[in-house]
Coordinates of C-alpha atoms in Angstrom, one line a residue:
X1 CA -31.8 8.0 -7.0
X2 CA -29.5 9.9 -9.6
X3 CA -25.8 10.3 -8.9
X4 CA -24.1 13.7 -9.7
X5 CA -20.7 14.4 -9.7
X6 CA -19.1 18.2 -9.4
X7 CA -15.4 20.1 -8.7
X8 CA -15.3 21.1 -5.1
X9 CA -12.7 22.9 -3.1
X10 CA -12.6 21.9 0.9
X11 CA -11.9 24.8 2.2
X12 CA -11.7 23.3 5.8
X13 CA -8.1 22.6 5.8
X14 CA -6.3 25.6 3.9
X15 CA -2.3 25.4 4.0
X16 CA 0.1 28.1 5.0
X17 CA -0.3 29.3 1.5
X18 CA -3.6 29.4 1.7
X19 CA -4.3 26.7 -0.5
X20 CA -7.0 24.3 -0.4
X21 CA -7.5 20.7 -1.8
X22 CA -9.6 20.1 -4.9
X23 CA -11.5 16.9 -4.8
X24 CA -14.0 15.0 -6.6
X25 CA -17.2 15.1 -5.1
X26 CA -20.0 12.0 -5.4
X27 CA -23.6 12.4 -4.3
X28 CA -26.1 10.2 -3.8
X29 CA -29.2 10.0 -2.0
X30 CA -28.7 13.7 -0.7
X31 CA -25.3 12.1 0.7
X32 CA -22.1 13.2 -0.1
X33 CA -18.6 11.4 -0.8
X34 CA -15.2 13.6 -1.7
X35 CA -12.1 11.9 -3.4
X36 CA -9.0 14.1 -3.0
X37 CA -6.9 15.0 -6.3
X38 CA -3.4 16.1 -6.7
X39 CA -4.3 19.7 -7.0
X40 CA -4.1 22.3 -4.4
X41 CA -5.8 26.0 -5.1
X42 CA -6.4 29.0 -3.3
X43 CA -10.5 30.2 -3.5
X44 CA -9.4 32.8 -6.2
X45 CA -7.8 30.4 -8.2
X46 CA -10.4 28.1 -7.8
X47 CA -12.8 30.7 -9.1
X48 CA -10.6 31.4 -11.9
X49 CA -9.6 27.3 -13.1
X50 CA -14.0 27.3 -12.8
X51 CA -14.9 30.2 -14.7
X52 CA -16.2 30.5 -18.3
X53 CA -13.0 31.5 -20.2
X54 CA -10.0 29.6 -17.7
X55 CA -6.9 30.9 -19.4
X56 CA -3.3 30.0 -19.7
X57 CA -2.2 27.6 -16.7
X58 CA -5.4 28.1 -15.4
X59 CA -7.3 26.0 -18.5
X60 CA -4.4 23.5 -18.3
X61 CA -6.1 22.5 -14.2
X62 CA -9.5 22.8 -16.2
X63 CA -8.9 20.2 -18.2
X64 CA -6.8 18.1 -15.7
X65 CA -9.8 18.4 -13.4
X66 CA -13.0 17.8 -16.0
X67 CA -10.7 14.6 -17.2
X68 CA -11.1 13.2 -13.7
X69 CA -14.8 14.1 -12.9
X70 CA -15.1 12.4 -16.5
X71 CA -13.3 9.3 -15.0
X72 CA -15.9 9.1 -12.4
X73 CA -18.5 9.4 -14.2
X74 CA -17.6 6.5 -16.3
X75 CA -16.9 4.4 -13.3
X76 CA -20.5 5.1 -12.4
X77 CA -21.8 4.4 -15.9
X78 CA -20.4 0.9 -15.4
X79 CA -21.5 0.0 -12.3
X80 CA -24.6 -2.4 -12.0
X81 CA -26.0 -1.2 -8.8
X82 CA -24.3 2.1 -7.8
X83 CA -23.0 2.1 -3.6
X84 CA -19.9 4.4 -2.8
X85 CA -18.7 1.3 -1.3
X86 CA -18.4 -0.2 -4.9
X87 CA -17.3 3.0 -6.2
X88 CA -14.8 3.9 -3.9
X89 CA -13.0 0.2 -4.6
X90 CA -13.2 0.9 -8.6
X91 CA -12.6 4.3 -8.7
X92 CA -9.5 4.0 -6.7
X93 CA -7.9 1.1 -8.7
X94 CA -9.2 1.8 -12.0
X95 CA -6.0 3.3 -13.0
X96 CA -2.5 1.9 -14.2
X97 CA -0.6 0.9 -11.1
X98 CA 3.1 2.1 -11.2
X99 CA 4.4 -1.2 -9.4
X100 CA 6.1 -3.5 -10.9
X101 CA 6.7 -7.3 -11.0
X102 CA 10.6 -6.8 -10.1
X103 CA 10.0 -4.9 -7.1
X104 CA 6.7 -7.5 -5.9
X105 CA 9.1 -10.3 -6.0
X106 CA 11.8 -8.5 -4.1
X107 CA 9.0 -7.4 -1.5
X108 CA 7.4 -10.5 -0.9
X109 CA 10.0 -12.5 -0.8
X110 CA 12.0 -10.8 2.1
X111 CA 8.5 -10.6 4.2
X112 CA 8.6 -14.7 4.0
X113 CA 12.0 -14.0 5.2
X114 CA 11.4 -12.1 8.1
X115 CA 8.3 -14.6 8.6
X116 CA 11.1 -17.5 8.6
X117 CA 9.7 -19.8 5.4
X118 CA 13.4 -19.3 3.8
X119 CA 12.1 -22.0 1.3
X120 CA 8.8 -20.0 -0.1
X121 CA 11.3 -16.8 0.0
X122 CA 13.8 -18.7 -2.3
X123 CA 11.4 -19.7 -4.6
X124 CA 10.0 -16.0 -5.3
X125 CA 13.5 -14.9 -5.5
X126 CA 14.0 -17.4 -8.0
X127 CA 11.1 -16.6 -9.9
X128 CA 11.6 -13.0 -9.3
X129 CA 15.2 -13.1 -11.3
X130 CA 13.9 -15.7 -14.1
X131 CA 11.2 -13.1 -15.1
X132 CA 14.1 -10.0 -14.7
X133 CA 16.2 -12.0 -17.3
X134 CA 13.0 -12.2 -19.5
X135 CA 12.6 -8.5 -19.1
X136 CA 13.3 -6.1 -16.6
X137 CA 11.1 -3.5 -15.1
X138 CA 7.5 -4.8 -16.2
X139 CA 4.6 -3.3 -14.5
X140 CA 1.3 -5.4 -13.5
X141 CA -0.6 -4.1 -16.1
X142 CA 1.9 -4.9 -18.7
X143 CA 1.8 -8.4 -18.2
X144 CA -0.9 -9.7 -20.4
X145 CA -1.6 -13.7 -21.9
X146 CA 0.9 -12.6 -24.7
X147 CA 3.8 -11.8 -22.6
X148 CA 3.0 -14.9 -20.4
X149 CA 3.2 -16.9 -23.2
X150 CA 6.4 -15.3 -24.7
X151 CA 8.1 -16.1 -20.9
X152 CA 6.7 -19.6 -21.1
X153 CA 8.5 -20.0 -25.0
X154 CA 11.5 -18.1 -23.8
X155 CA 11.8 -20.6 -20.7
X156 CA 11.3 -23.7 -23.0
X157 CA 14.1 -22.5 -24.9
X158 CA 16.7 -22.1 -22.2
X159 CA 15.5 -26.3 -21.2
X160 CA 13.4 -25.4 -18.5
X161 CA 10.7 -28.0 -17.8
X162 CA 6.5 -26.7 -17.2
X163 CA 7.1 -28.0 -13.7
X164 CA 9.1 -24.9 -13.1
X165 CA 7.9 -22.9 -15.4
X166 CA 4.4 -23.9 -13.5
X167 CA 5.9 -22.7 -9.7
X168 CA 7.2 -19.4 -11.1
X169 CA 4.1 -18.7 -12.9
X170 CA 2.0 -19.4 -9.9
X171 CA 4.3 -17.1 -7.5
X172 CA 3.5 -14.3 -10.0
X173 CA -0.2 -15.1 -9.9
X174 CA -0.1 -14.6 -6.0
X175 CA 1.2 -11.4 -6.4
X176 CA -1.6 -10.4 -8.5
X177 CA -3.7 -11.9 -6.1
X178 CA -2.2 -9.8 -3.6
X179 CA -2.3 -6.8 -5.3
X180 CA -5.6 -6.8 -6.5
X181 CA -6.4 -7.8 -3.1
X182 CA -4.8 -5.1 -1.1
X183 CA -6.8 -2.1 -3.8
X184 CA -3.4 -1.2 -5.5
X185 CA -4.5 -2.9 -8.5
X186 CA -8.1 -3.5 -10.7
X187 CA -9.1 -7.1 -11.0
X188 CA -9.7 -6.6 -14.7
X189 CA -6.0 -6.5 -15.4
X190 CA -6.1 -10.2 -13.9
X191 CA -4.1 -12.2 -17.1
X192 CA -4.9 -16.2 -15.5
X193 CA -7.7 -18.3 -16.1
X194 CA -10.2 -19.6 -19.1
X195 CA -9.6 -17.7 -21.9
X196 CA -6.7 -15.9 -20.7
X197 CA -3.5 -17.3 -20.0
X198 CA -3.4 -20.9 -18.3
X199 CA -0.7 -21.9 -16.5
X200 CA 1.0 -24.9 -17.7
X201 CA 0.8 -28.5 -15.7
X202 CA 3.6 -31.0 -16.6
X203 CA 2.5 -34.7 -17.1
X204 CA 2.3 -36.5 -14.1
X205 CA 5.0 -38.8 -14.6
X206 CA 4.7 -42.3 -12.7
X207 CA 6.7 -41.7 -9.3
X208 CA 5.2 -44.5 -7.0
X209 CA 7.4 -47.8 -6.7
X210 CA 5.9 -51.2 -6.9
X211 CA 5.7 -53.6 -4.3
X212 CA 8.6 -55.8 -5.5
X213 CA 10.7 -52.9 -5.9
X214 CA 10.2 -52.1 -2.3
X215 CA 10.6 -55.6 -0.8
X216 CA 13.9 -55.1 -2.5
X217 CA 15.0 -51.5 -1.0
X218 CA 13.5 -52.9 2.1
X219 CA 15.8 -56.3 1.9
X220 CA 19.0 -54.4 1.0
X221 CA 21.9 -54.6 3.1
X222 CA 24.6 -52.1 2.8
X223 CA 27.3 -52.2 4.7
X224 CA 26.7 -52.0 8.6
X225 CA 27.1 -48.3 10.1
X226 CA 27.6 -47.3 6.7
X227 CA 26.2 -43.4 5.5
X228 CA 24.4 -45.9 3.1
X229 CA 22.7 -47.2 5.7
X230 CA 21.9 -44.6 8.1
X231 CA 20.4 -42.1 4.7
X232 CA 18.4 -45.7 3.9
X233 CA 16.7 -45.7 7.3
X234 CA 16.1 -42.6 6.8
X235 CA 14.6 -43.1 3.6
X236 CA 12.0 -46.2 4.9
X237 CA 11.2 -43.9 8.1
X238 CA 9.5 -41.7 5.7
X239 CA 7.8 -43.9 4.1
X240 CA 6.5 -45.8 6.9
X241 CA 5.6 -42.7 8.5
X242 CA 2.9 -41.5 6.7
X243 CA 5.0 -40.7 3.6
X244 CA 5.9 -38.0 5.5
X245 CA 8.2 -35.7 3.8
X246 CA 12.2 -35.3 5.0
X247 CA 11.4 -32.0 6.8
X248 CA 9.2 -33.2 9.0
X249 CA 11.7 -36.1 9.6
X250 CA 14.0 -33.9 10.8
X251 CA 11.2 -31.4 12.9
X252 CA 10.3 -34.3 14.7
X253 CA 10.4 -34.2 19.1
X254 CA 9.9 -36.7 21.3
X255 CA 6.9 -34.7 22.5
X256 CA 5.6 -36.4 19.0
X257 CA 5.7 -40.0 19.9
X258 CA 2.5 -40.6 22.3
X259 CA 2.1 -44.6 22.5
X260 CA 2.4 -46.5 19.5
X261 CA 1.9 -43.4 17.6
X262 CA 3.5 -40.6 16.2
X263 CA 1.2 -37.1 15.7
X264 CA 2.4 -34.2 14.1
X265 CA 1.5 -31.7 11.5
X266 CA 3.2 -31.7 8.1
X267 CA 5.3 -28.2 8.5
X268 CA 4.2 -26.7 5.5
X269 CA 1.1 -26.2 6.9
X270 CA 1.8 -24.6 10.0
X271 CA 1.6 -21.0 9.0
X272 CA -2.1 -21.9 7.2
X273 CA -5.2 -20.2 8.8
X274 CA -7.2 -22.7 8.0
X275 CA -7.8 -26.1 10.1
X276 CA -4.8 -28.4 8.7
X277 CA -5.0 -32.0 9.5
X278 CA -3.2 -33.8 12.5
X279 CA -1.1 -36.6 11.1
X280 CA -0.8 -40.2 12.8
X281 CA 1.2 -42.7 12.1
X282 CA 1.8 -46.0 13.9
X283 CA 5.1 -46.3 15.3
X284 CA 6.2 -49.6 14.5
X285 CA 9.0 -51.8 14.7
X286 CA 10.6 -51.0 12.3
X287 CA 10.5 -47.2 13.1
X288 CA 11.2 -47.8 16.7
X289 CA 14.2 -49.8 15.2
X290 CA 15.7 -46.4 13.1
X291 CA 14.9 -44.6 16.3
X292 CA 17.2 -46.8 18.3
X293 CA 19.8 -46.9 15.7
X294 CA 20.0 -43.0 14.6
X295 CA 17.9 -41.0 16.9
X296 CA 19.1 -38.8 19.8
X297 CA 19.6 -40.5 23.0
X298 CA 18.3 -37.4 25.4
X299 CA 14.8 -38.3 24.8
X300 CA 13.1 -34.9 26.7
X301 CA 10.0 -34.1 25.0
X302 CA 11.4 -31.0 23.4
X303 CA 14.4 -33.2 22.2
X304 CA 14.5 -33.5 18.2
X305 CA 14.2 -37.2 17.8
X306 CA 17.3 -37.4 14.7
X307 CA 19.8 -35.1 15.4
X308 CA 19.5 -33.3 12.0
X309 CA 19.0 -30.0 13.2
X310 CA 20.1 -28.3 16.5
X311 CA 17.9 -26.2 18.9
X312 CA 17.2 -22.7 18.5
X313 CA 18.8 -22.9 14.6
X314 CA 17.9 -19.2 12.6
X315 CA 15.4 -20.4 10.2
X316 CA 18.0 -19.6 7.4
X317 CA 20.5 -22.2 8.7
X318 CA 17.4 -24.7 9.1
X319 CA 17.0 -24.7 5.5
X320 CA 20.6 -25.2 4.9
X321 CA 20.8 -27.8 6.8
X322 CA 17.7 -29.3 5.3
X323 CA 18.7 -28.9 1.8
X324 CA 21.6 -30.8 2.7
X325 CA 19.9 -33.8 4.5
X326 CA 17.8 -34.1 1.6
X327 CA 20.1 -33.8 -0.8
X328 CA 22.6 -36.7 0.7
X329 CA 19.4 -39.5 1.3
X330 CA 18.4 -38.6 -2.4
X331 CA 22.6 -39.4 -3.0
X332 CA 22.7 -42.6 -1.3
X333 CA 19.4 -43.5 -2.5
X334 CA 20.7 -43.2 -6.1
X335 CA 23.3 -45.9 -4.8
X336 CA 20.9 -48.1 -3.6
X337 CA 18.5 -47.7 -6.8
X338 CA 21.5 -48.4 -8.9
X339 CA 22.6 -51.4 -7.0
X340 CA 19.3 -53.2 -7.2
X341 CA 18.8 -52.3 -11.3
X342 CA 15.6 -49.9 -10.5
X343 CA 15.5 -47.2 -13.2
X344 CA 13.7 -44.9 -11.4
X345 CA 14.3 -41.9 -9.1
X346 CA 13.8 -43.4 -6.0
X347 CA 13.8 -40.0 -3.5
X348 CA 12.3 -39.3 -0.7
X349 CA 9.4 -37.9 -3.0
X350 CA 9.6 -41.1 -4.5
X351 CA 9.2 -42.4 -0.5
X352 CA 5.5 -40.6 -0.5
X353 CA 4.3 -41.4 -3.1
X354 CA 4.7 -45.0 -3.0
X355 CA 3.3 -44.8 0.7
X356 CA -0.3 -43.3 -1.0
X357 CA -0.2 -45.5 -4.0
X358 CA 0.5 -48.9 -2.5
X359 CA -2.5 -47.8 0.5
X360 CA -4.6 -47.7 -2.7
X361 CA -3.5 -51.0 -4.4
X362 CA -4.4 -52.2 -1.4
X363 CA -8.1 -51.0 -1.3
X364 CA -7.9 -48.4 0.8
X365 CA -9.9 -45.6 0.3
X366 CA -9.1 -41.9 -0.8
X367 CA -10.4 -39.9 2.2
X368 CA -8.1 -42.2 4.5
X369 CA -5.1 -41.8 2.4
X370 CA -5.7 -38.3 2.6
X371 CA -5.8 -38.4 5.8
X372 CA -2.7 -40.0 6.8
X373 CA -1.3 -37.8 4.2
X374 CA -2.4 -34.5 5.8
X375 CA -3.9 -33.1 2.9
X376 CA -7.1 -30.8 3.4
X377 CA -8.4 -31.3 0.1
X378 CA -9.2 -35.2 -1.5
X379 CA -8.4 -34.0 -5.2
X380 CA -4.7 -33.0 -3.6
X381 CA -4.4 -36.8 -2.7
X382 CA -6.1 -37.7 -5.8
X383 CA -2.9 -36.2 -8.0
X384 CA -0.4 -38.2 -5.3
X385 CA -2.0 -41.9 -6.8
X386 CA 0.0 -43.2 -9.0
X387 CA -0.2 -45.2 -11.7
X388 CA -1.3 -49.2 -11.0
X389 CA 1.4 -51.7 -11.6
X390 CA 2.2 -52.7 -15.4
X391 CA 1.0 -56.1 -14.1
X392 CA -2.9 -54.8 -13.5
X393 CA -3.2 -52.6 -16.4
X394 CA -2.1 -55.8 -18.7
X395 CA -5.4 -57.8 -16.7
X396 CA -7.9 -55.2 -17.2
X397 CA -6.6 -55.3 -21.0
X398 CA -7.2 -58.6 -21.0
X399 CA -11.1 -57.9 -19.3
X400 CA -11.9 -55.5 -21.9
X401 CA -12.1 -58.9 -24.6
X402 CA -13.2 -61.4 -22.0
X403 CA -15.8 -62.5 -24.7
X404 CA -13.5 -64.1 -26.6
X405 CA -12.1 -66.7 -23.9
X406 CA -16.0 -67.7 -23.4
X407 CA -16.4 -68.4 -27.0
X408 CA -13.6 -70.0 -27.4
X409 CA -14.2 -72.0 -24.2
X410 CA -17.5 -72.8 -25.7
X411 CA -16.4 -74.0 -28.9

């Protein structure tokens, strides 16, 4: 069936100055569809801006009018199969939106505010003022691979690293995906993906510690009651836990601990939709042993089990006080790293990934490490394993020319 465009004037709901609202209407399949403009006429202006010969402010509406029955009809050129459902999204979009980046960040980031992730709404605000000091006032549609890739230069100039260069880059590509998403924006001004701009990954630099560098941590003694000590327990609860990262540590309740287990759900996964993976981790000695030493002795279920965090914190002073537990085990950790001569950062990032890695040294498979890790997705685990020791890459070196022991063996 053939789709026709025409001018019309809905007469149905005339103001108090008797003008009417001038809309684009779409039929097809002896149905009709009307998409409301910006101009308002009155019948006898209406006859006038349509007549043969429009003149003076009248021809100026003509041509404002025949430019947007135009735009329509280009819209239904293009379409593949022609629905008003399809053309209703296109037509509506296919136009330059006014918004711009600045404004997205600001937006987004106080709705994760008022949605209490203080951490997501830091790091859009962050991103929101790095790409303000590139350049200010940038709309959606101006942002195109070139400008990307002039921020990413611009960015390696002032010594930032791809890794955040990476996390800002992504936080703008949500708010495309948002945008696009929500009809205020056409998916063809997308700039991410193959043959567009790709958003940089840093190397993935070896962050897992061998086994004799944690027999070491684990055989340290600092000095008894020491903050050494307490941020070192700390430190191996995480890693036996799971690898479970400081957060959780500190969102931990009694409720958690059910046998000789503790359950929970990693806390960055709380707000997802989607099903997210319960956690469990044996509770061991060892663990009960930092539990005894540090945790809180009113052990009602609702009870935090370290007494990091107080109940009924704002979710602003949470992640205060967060940043600040992580930031002194990551202190006294550099104290314990120094005093056993291991050059490298041994965090409590480093404290995850060492839990997956060593699991698969071991011989443990992928889906159980991503299990115990919470992840949802295998390839997320896959990017936690770290590199094998120096010690196994040197023997399957050394397996590569086995031929040459047997000859020589023969001879």
């Amino acid at each position: 069936m053939p789709v026709t465009t025409s001018i019309y004037l809905d007469k149905s709901h005339p103001g108090k100055d008797g003008k009417c609202g001038v809309t684009v209407r779409i039929t097809y399949n002896r149905k009709n569809k009307y998409f409301k403009t910006d101009v308002r006429l009155t019948p006898e202006d209406f006859e006038k801006v349509m007549g043969a010969k429009p003149r003076g402010n009248f021809k100026d509406i003509a041509l404002d009018l025949q430019a947007k029955e135009a735009r329509a009809q280009e819209v239904i050129k293009d379409l593949p199969l022609f629905s008003f459902q399809a053309f209703t999204k296109r037509y509506r979009t296919d136009k330059q939106y006014e918004g711009t980046i600045d404004n997205a960040f600001i937006t987004y980031a106080n709705q994760l505010r008022l949605q209490g992730r203080i951490g997501s709404a830091v790091s859009y605000e962050c991103a929101g003022k790095s790409f303000a000091g590139y350049k200010t006032k940038v709309l959606f549609t101006d942002v195109t691979s070139p400008f990307l890739e002039g921020y990413e230069k611009w960015m390696l100039n002032k010594n930032n690293s791809y890794t955040t260069i990476g996390i800002y880059v992504r936080n703008l590509r949500c708010l495309f995906n948002t945008a696009i998403f929500n009809g205020d924006l056409h998916r063809d001004y997308y700039p991410f993906g193959k043959r567009k701009y790709e958003i940089p990954s840093s190397a993935n630099k070896k962050k897992a510690l061998t086994l004799t560098e944690l027999e070491s941590i684990f055989e340290y003694k600092p000095l008894a009651g020491s903050n050494t000590e307490k941020f070192l327990d700390f430190w191996k609860f995480c890693y036996l836990n799971n690898g479970c990262n400081l957060k959780d540590l500190a969102l931990l309740k009694y409720k958690n601990i059910k046998g000789n287990f503790i359950e929970f759900h990693r806390s960055k996964t709380q707000i997802s939709k989607r099903k997210v993976e319960l956690i469990r981790a044996a509770l061991t000695d060892e663990t009960k042993a930092i539990i005894e030493r540090h945790g809180n002795p009113d052990k009602l279920p609702d009870n935090y089990v370290f007494t990091i965090l107080k109940k009924d914190e704002s979710p602003e002073r949470v992640y205060q006080l967060i940043q600040q537990f992580v930031g002194l085990v990551n202190d006294h950790m550099k104290i314990v790293a120094k005093q056993l001569n291991i050059d490298k950062p041994v965090t409590s990032y480093a404290a995850r990934h060492s839990f997956s890695t060593i699991l698969m040294r071991s011989g443990f498979s992928t889906e159980m490490i991503s299990k115990a890790l919470g992840h949802s997705n295998i390839k997320t685990t896959a990017a936690y394993l770290g590199s094998f020791e120096d010690e196994a890459i040197l023997a399957a070196s050394k397996a590569l020319t086995a031929f040459k022991t047997e000859r020589s063996d023969q001879k």
